[in-house]
Tab-separated table of C-alpha atoms in Angstrom:
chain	number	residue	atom	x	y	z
A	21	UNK	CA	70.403	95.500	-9.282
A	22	UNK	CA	69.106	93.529	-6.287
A	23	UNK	CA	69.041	89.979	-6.331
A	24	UNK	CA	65.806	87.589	-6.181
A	25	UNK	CA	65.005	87.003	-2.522
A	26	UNK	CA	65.200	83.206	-1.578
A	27	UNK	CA	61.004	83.213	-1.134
A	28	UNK	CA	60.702	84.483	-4.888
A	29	UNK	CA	63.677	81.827	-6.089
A	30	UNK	CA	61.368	79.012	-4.599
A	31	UNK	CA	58.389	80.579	-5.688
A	32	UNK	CA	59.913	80.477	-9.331
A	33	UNK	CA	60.947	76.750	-8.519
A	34	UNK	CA	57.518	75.460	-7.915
A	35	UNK	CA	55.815	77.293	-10.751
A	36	UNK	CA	58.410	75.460	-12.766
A	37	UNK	CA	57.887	72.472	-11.518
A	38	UNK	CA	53.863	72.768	-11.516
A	39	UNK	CA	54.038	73.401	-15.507
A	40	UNK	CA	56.562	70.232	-16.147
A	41	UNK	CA	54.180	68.252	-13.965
A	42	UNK	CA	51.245	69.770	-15.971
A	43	UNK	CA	53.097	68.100	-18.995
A	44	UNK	CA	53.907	65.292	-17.608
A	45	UNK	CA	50.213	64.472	-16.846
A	46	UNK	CA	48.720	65.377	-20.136
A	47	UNK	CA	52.113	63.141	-21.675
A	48	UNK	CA	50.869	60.359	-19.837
A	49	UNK	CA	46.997	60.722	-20.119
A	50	UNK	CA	47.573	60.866	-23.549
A	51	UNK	CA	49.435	57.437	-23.678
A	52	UNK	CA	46.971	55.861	-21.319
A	53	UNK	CA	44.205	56.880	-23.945
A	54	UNK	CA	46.241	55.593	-27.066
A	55	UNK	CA	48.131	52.867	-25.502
A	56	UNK	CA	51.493	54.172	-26.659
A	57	UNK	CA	53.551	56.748	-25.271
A	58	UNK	CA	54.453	59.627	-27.572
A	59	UNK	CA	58.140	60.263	-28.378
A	60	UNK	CA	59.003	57.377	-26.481
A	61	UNK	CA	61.503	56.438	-29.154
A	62	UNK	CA	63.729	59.703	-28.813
A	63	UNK	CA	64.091	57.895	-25.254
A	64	UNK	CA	66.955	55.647	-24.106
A	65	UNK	CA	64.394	52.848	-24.490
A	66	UNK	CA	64.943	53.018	-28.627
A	67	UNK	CA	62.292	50.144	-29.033
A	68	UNK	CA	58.696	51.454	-27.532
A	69	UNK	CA	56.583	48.543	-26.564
A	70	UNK	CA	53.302	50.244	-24.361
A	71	UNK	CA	52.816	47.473	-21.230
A	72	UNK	CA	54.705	45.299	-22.626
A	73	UNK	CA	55.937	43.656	-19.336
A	74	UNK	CA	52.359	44.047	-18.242
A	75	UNK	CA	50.589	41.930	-21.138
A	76	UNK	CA	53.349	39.709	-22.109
A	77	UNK	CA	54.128	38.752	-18.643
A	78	UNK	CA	52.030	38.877	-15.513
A	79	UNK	CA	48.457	39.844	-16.732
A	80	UNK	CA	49.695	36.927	-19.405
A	81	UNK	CA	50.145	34.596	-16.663
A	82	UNK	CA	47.450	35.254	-14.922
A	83	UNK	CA	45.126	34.930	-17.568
A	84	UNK	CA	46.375	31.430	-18.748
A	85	UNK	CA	46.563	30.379	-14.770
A	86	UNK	CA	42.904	31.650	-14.204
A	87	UNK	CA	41.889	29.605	-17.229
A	88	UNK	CA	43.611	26.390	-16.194
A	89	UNK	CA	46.699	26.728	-18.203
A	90	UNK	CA	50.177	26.196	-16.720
A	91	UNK	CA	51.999	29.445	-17.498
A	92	UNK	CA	55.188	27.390	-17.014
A	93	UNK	CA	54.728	24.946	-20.161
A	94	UNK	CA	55.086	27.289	-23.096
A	95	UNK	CA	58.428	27.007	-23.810
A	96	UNK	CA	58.609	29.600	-27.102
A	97	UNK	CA	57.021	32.562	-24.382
A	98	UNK	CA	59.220	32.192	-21.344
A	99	UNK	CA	57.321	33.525	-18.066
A	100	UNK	CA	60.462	33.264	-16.453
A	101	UNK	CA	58.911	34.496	-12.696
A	102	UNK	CA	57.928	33.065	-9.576
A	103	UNK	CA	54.333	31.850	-9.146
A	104	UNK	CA	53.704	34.407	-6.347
A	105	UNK	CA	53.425	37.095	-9.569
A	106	UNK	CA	50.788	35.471	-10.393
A	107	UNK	CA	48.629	35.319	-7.709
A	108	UNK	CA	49.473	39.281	-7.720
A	109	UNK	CA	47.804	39.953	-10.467
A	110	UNK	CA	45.023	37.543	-10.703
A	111	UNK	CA	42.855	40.754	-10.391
A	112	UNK	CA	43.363	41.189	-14.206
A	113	UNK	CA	41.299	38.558	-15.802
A	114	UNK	CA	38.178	40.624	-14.295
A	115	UNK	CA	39.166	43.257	-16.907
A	116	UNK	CA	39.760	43.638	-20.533
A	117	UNK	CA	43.808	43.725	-21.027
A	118	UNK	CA	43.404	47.419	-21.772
A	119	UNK	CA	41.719	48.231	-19.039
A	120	UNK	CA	44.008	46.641	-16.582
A	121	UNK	CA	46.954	47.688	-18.208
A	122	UNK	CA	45.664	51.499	-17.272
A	123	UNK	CA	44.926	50.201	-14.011
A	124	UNK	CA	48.129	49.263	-12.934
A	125	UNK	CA	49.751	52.165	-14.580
A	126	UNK	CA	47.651	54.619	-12.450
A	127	UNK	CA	48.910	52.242	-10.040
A	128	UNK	CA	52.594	52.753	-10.536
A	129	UNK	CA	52.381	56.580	-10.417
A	130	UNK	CA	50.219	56.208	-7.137
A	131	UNK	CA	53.291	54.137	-5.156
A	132	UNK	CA	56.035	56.545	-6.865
A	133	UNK	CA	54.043	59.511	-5.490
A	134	UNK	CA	54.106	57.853	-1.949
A	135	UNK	CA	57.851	56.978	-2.321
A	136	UNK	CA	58.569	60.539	-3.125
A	137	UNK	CA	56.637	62.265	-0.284
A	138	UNK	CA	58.135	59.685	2.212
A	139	UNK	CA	61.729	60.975	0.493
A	140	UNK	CA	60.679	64.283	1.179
A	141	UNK	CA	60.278	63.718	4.955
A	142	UNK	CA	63.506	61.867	5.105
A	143	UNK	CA	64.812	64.519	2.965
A	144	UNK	CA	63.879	67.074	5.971
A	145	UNK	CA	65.133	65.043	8.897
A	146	UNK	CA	68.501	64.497	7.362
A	147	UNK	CA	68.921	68.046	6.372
A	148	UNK	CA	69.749	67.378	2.862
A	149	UNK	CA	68.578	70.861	2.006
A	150	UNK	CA	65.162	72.316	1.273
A	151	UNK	CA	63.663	71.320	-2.074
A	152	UNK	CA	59.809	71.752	-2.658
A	153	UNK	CA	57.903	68.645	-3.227
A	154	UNK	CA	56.724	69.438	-6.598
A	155	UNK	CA	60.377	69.803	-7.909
A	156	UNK	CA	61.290	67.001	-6.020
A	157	UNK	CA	58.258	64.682	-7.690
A	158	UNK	CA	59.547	66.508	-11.044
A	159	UNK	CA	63.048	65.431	-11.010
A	160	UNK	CA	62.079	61.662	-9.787
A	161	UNK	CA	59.468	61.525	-12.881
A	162	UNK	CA	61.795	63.204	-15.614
A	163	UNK	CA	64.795	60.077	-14.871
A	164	UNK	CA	64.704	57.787	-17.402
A	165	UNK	CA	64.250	54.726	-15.155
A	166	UNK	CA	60.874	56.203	-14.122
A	167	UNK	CA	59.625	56.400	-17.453
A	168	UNK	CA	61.228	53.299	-19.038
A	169	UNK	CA	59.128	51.413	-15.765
A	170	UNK	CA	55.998	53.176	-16.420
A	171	UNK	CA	56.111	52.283	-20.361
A	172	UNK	CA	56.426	49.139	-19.714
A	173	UNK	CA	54.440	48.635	-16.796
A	174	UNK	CA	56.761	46.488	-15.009
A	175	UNK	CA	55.951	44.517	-11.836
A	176	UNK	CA	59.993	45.549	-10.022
A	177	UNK	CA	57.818	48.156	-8.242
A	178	UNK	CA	56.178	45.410	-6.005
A	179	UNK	CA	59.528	45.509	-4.065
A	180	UNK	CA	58.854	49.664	-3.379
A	181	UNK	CA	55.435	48.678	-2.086
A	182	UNK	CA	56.922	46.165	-0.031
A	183	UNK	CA	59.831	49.150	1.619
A	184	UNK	CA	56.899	51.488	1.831
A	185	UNK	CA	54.773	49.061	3.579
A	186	UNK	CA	57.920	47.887	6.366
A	187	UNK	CA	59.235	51.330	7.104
A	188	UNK	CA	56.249	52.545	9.354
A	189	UNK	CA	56.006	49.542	10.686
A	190	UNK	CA	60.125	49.690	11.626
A	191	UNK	CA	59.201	53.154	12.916
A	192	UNK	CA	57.048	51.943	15.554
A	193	UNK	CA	59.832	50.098	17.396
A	194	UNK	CA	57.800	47.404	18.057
A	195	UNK	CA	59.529	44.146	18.086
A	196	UNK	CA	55.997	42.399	16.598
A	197	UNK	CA	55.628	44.539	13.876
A	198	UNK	CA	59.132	45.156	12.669
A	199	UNK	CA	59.443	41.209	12.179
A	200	UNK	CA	56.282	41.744	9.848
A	201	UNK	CA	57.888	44.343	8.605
A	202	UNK	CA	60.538	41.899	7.407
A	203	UNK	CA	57.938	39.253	5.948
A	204	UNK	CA	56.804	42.227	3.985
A	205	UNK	CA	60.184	42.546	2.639
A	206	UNK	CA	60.575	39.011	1.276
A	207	UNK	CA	58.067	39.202	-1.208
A	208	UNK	CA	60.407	41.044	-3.275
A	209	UNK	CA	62.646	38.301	-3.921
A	210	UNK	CA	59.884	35.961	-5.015
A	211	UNK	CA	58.853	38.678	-7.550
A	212	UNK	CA	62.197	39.345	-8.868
A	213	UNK	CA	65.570	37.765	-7.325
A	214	UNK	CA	68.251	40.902	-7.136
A	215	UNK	CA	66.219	42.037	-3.847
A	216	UNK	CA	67.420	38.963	-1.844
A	217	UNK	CA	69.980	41.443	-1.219
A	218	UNK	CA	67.875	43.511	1.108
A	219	UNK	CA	68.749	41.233	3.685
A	220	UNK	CA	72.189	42.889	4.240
A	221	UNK	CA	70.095	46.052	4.537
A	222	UNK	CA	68.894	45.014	7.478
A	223	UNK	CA	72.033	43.828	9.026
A	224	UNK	CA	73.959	47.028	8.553
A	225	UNK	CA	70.844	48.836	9.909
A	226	UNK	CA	70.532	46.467	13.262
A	227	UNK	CA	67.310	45.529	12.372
A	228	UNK	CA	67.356	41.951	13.183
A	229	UNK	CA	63.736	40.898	13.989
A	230	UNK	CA	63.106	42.363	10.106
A	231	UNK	CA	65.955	40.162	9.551
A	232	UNK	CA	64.280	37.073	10.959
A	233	UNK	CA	60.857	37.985	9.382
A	234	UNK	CA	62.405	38.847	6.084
A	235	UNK	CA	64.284	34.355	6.193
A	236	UNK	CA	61.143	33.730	7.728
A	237	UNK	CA	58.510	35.284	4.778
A	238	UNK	CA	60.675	34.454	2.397
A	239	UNK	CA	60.956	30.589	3.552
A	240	UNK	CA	56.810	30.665	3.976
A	241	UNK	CA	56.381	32.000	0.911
A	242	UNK	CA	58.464	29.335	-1.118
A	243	UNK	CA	56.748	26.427	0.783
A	244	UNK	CA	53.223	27.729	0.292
A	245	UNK	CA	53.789	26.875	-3.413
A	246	UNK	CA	56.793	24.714	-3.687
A	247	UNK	CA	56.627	22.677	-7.024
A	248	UNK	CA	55.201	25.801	-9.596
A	249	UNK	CA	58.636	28.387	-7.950
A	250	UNK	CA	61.109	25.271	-8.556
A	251	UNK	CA	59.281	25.241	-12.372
A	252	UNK	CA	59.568	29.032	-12.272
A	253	UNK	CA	63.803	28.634	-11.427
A	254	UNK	CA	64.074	25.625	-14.077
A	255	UNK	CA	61.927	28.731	-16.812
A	256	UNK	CA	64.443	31.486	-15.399
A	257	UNK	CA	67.498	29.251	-16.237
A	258	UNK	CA	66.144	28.292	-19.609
A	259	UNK	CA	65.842	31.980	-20.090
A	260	UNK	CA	69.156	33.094	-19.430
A	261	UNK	CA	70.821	30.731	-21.450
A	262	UNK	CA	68.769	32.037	-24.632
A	263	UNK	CA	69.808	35.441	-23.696
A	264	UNK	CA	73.672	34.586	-22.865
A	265	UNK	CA	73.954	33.081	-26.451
A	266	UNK	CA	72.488	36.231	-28.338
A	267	UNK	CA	75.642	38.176	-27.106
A	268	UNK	CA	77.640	39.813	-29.302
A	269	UNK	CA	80.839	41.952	-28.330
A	270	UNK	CA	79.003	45.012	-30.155
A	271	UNK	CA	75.758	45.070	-28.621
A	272	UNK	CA	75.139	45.834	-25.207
A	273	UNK	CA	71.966	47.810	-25.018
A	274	UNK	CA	72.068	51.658	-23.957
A	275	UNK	CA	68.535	50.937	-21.609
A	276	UNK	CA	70.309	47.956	-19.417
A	277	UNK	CA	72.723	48.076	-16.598
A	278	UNK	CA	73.744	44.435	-15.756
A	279	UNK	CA	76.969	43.863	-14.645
A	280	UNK	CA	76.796	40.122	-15.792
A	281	UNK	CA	75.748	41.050	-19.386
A	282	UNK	CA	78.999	43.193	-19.286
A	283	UNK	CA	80.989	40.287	-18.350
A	284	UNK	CA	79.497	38.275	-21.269
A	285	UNK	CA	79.998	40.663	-23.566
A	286	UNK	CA	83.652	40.935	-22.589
A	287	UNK	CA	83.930	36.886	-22.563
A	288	UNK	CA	82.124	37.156	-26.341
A	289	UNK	CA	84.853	39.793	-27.147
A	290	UNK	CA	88.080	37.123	-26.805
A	291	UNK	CA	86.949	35.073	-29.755
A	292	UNK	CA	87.537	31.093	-30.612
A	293	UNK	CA	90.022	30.247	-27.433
A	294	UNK	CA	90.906	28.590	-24.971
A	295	UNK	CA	90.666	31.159	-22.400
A	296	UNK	CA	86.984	31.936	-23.616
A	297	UNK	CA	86.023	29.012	-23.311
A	298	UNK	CA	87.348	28.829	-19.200
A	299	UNK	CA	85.431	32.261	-18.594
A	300	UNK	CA	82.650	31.146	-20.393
A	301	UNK	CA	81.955	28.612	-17.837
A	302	UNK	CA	81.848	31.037	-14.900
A	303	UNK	CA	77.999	32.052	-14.162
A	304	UNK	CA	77.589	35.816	-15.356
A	305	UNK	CA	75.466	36.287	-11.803
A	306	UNK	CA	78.293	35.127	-9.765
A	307	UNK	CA	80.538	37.780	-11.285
A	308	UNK	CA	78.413	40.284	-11.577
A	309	UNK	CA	77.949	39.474	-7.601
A	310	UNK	CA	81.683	39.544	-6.549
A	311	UNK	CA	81.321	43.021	-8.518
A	312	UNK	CA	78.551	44.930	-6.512
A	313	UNK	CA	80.043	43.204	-2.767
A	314	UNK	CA	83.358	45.588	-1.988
A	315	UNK	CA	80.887	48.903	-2.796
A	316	UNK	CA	77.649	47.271	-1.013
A	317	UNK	CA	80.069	45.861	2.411
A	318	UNK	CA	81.775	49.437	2.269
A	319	UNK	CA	78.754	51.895	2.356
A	320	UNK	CA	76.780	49.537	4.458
A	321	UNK	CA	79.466	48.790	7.004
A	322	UNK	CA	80.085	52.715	7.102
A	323	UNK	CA	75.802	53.203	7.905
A	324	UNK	CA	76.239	50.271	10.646
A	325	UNK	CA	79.127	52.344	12.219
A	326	UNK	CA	77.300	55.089	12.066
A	327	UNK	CA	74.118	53.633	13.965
A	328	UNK	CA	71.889	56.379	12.639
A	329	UNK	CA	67.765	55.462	12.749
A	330	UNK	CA	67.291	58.430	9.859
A	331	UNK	CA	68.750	56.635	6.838
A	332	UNK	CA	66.561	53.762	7.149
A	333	UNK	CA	64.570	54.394	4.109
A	334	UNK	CA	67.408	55.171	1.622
A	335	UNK	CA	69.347	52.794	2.696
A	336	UNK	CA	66.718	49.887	1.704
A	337	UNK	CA	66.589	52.161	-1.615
A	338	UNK	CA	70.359	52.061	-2.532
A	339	UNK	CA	70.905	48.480	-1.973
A	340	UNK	CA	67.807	47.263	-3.796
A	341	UNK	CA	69.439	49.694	-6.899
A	342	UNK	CA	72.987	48.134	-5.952
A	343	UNK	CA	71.530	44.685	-6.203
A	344	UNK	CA	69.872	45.264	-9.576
A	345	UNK	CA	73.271	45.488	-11.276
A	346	UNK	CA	73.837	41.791	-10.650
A	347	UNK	CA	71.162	39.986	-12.640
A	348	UNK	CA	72.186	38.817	-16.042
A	349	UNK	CA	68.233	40.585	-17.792
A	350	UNK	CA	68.922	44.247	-15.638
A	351	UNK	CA	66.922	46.563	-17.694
A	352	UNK	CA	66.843	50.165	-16.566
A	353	UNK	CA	63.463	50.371	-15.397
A	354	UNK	CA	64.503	48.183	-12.471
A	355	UNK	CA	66.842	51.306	-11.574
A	356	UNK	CA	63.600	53.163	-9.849
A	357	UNK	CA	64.874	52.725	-6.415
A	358	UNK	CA	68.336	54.715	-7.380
A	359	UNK	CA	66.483	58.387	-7.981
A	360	UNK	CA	64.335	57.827	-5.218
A	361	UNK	CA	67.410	57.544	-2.925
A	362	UNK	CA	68.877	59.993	-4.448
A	363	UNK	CA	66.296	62.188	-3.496
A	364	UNK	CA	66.256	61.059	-0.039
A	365	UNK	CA	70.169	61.785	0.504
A	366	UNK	CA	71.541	63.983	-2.595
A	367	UNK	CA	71.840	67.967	-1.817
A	368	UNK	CA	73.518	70.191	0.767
A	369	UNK	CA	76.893	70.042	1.935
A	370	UNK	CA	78.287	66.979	-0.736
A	371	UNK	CA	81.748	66.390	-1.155
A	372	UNK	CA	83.691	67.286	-4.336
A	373	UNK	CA	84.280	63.878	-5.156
A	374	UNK	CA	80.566	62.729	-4.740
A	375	UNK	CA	79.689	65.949	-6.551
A	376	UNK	CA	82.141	64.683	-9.336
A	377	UNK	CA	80.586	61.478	-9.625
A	378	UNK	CA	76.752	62.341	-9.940
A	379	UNK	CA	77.394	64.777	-12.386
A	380	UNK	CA	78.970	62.312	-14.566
A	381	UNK	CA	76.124	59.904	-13.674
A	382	UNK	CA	73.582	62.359	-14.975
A	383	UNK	CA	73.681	61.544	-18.360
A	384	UNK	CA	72.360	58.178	-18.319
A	385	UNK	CA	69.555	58.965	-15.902
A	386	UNK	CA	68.605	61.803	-17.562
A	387	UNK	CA	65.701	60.301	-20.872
A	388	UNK	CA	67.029	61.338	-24.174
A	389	UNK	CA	68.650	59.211	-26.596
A	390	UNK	CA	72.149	60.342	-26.996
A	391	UNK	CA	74.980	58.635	-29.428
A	392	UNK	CA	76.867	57.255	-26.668
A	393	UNK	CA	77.707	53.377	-26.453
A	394	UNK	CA	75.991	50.904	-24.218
A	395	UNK	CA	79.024	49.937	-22.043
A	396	UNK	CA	79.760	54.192	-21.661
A	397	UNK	CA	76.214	54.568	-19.983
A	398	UNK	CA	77.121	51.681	-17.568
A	399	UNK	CA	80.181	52.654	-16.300
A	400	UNK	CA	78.181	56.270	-16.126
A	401	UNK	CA	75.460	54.474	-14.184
A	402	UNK	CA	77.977	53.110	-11.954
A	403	UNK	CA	79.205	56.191	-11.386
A	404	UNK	CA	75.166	57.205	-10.269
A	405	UNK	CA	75.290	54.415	-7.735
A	406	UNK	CA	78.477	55.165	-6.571
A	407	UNK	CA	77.656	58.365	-5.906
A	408	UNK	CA	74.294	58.056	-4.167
A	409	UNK	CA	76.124	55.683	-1.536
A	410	UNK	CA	78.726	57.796	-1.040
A	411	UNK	CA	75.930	60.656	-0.500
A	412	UNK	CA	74.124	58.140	1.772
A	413	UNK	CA	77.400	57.310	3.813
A	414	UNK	CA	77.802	61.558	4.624
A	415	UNK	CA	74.178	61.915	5.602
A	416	UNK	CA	74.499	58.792	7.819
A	417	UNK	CA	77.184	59.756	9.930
A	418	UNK	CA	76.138	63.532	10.172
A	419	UNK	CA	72.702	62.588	11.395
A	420	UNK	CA	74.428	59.994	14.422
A	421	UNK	CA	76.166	63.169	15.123
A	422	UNK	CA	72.952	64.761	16.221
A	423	UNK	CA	70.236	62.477	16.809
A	424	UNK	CA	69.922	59.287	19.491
A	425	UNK	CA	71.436	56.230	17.956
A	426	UNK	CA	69.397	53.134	16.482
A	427	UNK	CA	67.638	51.458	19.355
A	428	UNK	CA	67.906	54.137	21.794
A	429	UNK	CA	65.170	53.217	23.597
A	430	UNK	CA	61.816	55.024	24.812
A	431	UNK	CA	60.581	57.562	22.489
A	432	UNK	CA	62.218	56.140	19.153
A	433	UNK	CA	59.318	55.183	17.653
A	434	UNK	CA	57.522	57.389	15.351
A	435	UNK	CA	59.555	60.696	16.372
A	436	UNK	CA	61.549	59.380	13.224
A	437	UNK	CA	60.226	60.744	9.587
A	438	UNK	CA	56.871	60.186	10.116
A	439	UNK	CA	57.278	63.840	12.795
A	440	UNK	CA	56.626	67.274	11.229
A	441	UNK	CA	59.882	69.006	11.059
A	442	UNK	CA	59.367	71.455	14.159
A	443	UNK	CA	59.341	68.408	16.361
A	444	UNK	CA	63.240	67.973	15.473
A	445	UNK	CA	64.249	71.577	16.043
């Protein structure tokens, strides 16, 4: 018996992927409708809470700010963020809270959809291996991450439409725009912290105008509303400390990833003594910090050797996903970036080790609630990030073995992911 021809395997492959996206669609129609997402507690997520980060958070703050109320003052329902989430979504009070909940969810899907089809074009220049873009979009949408973010409606994904915004712009080569480029880049650090790491990004990738646009944005940004973001930081601190003194040794949560929280639960584990109460004093950040360096200064020192102009994208990805690991709140949604890297840099031609460590990875991105402790599905997600840099390193240095190296000059510009395959052939 003859086997399938590779044209009627991909054939299969897209059909597949058409029905689960078929699902998917009438899964999520359904929840925008009812305002709760079906099955959502068989999920990693174990406590459904439709929008929450939407309506308890930044619509929340928005509303109160357009109606003269300092968000900052209630100090029983901590909006823990910097005022520039606010003036994000002061677009909300024009609608009922339903209605711009569903808004920004069909939102959400719209920049995922972008990030994927921009994956899909790096996918193709770095030779990853041919998967069709409606299996691709599939296996992005079916990671748990993807559908905690979208059940919550969280606001993480402002940093994605920041890197989707800055990498044409880097593309052009143009010294003007890639420093705007960078101002687009520091908004995500005013929305959420963790991406303040995105600045190493751009070192290891030579992009030093972004660099200086990225200090620069970030600096304007802070001054252009200086006494509500130093309110915001004294919120954030009040926040942590509520959360650092509901930890118990027994209870890290299956849907969060922070490295800090893993530290305090350790610290919490010791007991009345006199050691405990010397770690206890050491910030949870800072460790969790000194924990994500050696893997982010080894894969991005490996991608500045490497000098390749392809890996821009997933690069900026991986570090953002990296980064997220540090803060001491680091639920899973905030893990987005991490299968849409993947998806730029995971396929053809992996090592066994790499192999090794995203199929022991797989379990925690995968949705389904599965008996398996809290700190397990960390050290599994580790193994996910791990993985996806070490992925990212290989693709790196094979593409500098073929292609022009960053800032070669005339004709860089938009040859890069934004040209149609044949152009690279």
């Amino acid at each position: 018996m003859t086997s399938p021809s590779p044209r009627a395997l991909r054939l299969v492959v897209v059909l597949v992927a058409c029905a689960f996206l078929a699902l998917w669609a009438a899964w999520w129609l359904d929840a925008l409708s009812a305002l709760r997402l079906r099955f959502a507690e068989r999920t990693w997520m174990t406590a459904p809470a439709f929008g929450a980060d939407f309506w308890s958070q930044s619509d929340f703050a928005a509303r109160l700010w357009r109606g003269g109320v300092d968000p900052y003052e209630n100090d029983r329902h901590l909006f823990h963020y910097p005022p520039i989430v606010i003036r994000l979504f002061l677009w909300t009070p024009y609608f009922s809270i339903a209605t711009a909940l569903r808004i920004w969810i069909v939102v959400l899907f719209l920049l995922v959809l972008a990030a994927v089809l921009l994956a899909y074009r790096v996918r193709e220049r770095l030779r990853a291996g041919s998967v069709p873009f409606p299996a691709l979009l599939a296996l992005v949408l079916a990671t748990f991450p993807m559908v905690y973010l979208f059940e919550r409606a969280n606001f993480d994904i402002v940093t994605l439409a920041g890197i989707l915004l800055a990498v044409p712009l880097f593309e052009t080569e143009d010294p003007r725009l890639e420093f705007l480029g960078g101002v687009l880049l520091a908004f995500g650090p005013w929305v959420k912290v963790y991406p303040g790491l995105l600045g190493l990004a751009l070192v290891a990738l030579r992009r030093h105008r972004a660099l200086a646009g990225f200090v620069v944005g970030g600096v304007g940004i802070f001054l252009a509303m200086p006494a509500e973001t130093l309110e915001s930081f004294g919120v954030l601190r009040l926040a942590i400390e509520r959360v650092s003194r509901g930890v118990a040794p027994d209870t890290y949560a299956v849907w969060s990833h922070s490295l800090s929280m893993a530290y305090l639960h350790a610290v919490a584990s010791l007991g009345p003594s006199r050691l405990h109460e010397l770690l206890a004093r050491v910030p949870g950040a800072a460790v969790g910090l000194l924990a994500v360096l050696p893997l982010l200064g080894w894969v991005l020192l490996r991608v500045r050797r490497a000098r390749s102009r392809d890996v821009l994208y997933p690069t900026l990805l991986w570090t953002v996903s990296v980064a997220s690991f540090v803060p001491e709140i680091a639920n899973d949604y905030s893990l987005l970036f991490l299968p849409l890297a993947a998806a730029c840099v995971v396929g053809r031609g992996e090592s066994r080790p790499t192999r090794a460590l995203l199929a022991l990875s797989a379990v925690s991105l995968q949705p389904f609630l599965l008996p398996i402790p809290g700190l397990v599905l960390l050290a599994a997600k580790v193994c996910a990030v791990v993985g996806v840099g070490t992925s990212l390193v290989g693709r790196a240095e094979r593409s500098a073995a073929v292609q022009p190296p960053l800032g070669g000059g005339a004709g860089a510009g938009v040859s890069g992911i934004f040209a149609t395959p044949s152009d690279h052939q």
